[in-house]
Coordinates of C-alpha atoms in Angstrom, one line a residue:
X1 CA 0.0 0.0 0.0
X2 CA 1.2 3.5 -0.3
X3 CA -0.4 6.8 0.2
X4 CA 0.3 10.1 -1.8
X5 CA 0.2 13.2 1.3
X6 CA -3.3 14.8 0.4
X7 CA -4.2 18.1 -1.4
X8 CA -1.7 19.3 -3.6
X9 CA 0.0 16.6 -5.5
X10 CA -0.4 17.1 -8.8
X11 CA 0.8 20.7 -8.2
X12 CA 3.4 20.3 -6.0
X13 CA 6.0 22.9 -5.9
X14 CA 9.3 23.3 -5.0
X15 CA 11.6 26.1 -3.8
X16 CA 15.3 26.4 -3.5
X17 CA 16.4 22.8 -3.6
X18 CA 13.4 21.0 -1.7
X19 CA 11.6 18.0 -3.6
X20 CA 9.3 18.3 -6.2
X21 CA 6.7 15.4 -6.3
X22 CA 9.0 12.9 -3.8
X23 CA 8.6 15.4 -0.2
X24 CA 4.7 15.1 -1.7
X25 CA 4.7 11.6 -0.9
X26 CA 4.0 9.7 2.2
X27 CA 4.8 6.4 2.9
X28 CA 2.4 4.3 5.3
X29 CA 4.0 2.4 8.2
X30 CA 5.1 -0.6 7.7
X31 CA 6.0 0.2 3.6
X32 CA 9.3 -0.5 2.5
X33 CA 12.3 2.2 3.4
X34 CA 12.7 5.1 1.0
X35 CA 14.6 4.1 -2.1
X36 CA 18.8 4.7 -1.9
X37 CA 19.1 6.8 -5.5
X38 CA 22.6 6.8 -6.7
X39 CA 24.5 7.9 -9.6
X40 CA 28.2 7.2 -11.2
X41 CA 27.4 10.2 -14.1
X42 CA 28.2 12.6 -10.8
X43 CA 28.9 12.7 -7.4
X44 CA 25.8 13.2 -5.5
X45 CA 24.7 14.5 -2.5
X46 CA 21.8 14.4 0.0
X47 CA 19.2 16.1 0.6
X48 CA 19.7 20.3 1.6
X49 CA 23.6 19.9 1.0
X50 CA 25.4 21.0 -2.0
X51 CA 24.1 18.9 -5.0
X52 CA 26.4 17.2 -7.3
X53 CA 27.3 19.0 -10.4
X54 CA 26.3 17.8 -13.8
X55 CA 28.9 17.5 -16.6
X56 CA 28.1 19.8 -19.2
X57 CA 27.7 16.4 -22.0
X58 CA 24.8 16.1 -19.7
X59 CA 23.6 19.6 -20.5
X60 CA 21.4 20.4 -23.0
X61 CA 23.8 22.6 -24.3
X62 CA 26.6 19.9 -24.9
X63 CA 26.1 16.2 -25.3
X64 CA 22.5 16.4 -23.8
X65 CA 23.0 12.4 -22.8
X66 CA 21.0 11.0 -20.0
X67 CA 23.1 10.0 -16.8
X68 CA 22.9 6.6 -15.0
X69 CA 20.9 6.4 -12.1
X70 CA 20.5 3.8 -10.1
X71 CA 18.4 2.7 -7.3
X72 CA 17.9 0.0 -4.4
X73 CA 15.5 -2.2 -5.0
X74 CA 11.8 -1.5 -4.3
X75 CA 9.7 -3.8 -1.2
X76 CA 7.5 -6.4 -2.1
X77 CA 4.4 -5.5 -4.2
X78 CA 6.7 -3.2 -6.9
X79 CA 5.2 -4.4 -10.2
X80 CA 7.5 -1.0 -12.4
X81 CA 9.5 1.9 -11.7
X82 CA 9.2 5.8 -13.2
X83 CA 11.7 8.3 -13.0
X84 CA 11.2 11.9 -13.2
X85 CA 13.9 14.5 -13.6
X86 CA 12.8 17.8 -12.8
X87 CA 14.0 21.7 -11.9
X88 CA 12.1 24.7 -10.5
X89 CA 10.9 28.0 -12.7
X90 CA 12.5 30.7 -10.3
X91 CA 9.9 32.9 -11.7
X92 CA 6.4 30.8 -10.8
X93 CA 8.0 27.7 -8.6
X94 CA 6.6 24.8 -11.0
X95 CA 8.2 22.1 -12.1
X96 CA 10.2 21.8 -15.3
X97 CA 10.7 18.5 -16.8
X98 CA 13.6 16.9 -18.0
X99 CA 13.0 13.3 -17.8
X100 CA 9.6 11.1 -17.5
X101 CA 10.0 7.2 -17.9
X102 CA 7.5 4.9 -16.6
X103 CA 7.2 1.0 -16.9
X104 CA 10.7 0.5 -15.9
X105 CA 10.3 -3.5 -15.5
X106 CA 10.9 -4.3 -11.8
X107 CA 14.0 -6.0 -12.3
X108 CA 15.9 -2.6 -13.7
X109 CA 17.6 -1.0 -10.9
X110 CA 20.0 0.8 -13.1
X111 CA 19.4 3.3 -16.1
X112 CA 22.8 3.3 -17.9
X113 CA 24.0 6.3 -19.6
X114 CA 22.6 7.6 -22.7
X115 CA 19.7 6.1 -22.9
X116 CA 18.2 5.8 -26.5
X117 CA 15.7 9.2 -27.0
X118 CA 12.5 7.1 -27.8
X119 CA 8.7 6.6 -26.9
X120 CA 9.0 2.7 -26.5
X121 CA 12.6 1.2 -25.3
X122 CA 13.3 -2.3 -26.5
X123 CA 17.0 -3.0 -25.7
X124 CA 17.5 -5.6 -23.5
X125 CA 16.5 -5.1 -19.9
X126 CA 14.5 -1.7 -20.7
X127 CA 12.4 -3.2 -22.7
X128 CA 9.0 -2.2 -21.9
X129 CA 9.8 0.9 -20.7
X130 CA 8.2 4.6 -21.7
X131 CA 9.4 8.2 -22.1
X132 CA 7.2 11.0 -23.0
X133 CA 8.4 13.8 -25.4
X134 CA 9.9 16.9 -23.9
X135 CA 10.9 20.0 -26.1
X136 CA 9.6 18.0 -29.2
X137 CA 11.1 14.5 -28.8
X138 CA 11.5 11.7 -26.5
X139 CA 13.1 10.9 -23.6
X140 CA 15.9 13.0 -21.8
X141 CA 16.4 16.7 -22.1
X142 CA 19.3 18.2 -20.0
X143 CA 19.7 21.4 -18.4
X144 CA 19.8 24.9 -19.5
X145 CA 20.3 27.3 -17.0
X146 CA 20.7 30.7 -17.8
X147 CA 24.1 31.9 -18.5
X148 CA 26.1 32.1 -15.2
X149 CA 22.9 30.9 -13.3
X150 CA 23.4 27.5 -10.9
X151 CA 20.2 25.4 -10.5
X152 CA 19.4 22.4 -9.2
X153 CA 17.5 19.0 -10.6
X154 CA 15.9 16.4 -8.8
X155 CA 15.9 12.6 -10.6
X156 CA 13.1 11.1 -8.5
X157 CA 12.8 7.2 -8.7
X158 CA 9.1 5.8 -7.4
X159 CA 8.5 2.2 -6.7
X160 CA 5.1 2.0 -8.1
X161 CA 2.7 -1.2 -7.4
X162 CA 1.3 -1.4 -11.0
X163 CA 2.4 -0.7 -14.6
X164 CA 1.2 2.6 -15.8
X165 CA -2.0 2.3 -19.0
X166 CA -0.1 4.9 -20.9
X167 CA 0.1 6.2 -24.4
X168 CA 3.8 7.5 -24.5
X169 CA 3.1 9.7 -27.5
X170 CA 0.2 11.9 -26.0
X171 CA 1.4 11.5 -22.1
X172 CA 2.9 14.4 -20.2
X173 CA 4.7 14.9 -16.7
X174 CA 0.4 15.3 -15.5
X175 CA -0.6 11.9 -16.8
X176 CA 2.0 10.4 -15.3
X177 CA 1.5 12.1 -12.0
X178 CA -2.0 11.4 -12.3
X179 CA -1.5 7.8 -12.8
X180 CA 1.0 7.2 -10.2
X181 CA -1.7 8.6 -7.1
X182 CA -2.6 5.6 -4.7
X183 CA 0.4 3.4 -6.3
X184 CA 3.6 5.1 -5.1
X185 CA 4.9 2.4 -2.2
X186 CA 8.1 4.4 -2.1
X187 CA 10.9 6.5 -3.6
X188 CA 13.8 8.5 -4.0
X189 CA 15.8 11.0 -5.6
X190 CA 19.1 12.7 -5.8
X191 CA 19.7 15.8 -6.7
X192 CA 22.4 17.6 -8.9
X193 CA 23.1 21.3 -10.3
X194 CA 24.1 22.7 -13.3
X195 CA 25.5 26.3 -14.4
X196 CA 24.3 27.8 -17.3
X197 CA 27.7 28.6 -20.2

């Protein structure tokens, strides 16, 4: 079982470096211990310390490639995985998307780097798997911070106890939030920055 914290989910908000969707989310007692997220594209950080820094071939102004992130596995009950990679408008405080997947099988607990930029992955273990269309085409799209500007990205990894009914070609970060409400048995994220060229 899990239980998204009430009013406010699908517009959660985030300010400075605090979660998007994953400080929405609470987990009943007794669910499984919040996912370990860990990455070997950076050096991460936790929570309300200095985030890692992104390379810039993970920036959208460089090699815009995806970076691994992996995870511990999810409790007992986890049927897929999504990740969502987001940032903060300084201007309005909503999320900007940089990353949905969903129907990461349950035996992925690693994304590797550069991960093919479609709607329906088919290599290997990803097979299965989903990622919506940001800026036009599918799957990742890094950071662009304005010119001199740090800011910070949260890749936020839920253990979800279903597999989402999904059309990857019309979806968006709101369907998939939508979707995910009363499935979520746990997550979690870590958190990077990047500085605009």
């Amino acid at each position: 079982m899990a239980l998204f914290a009430a009013a406010g989910f699908a517009q959660a908000r985030v300010t400075g470096d605090a979660a998007v969707l994953a400080n929405a989310i609470t987990a009943l007692q007794g669910a499984g211990p919040p996912l370990d997220v860990t990455t070997t594209s950076f050096t991460p950080s936790p929570r309300d310390t200095v985030p890692g820094t992104l390379d810039d071939k993970y920036t959208a102004d460089r090699g815009n490639i995806s970076p691994s992130i992996s995870w511990t596995r999810g409790p007992a009950g986890t049927q897929s995985y999504a990740l969502l990679m987001e940032g903060v408008d300084v201007v309005d405080g909503h999320p900007v998307m940089h990353w949905v997947m969903y129907n990461i099988p349950s035996t992925v607990t690693t994304l590797p780097e550069h991960v093919p930029a479609e709607l329906h992955l088919e290599n290997d273990a990803l097979k299965g798997a989903m990622q919506v269309k940001l800026q036009g085409s599918a799957g990742y799209y890094g950071p662009r911070a304005p010119s001199g500007a740090t800011r910070w990205y949260h890749f936020e990894v839920f253990a979800l106890d279903t597999r989402l009914n999904l059309d990857p070609a019309s979806a968006d970060r709101q369907a998939v939030v939508n979707a995910m409400k009363n499935h979520v048995l746990t997550s979690g994220e870590v958190i990077a920055n990047a500085t605009g060229k």
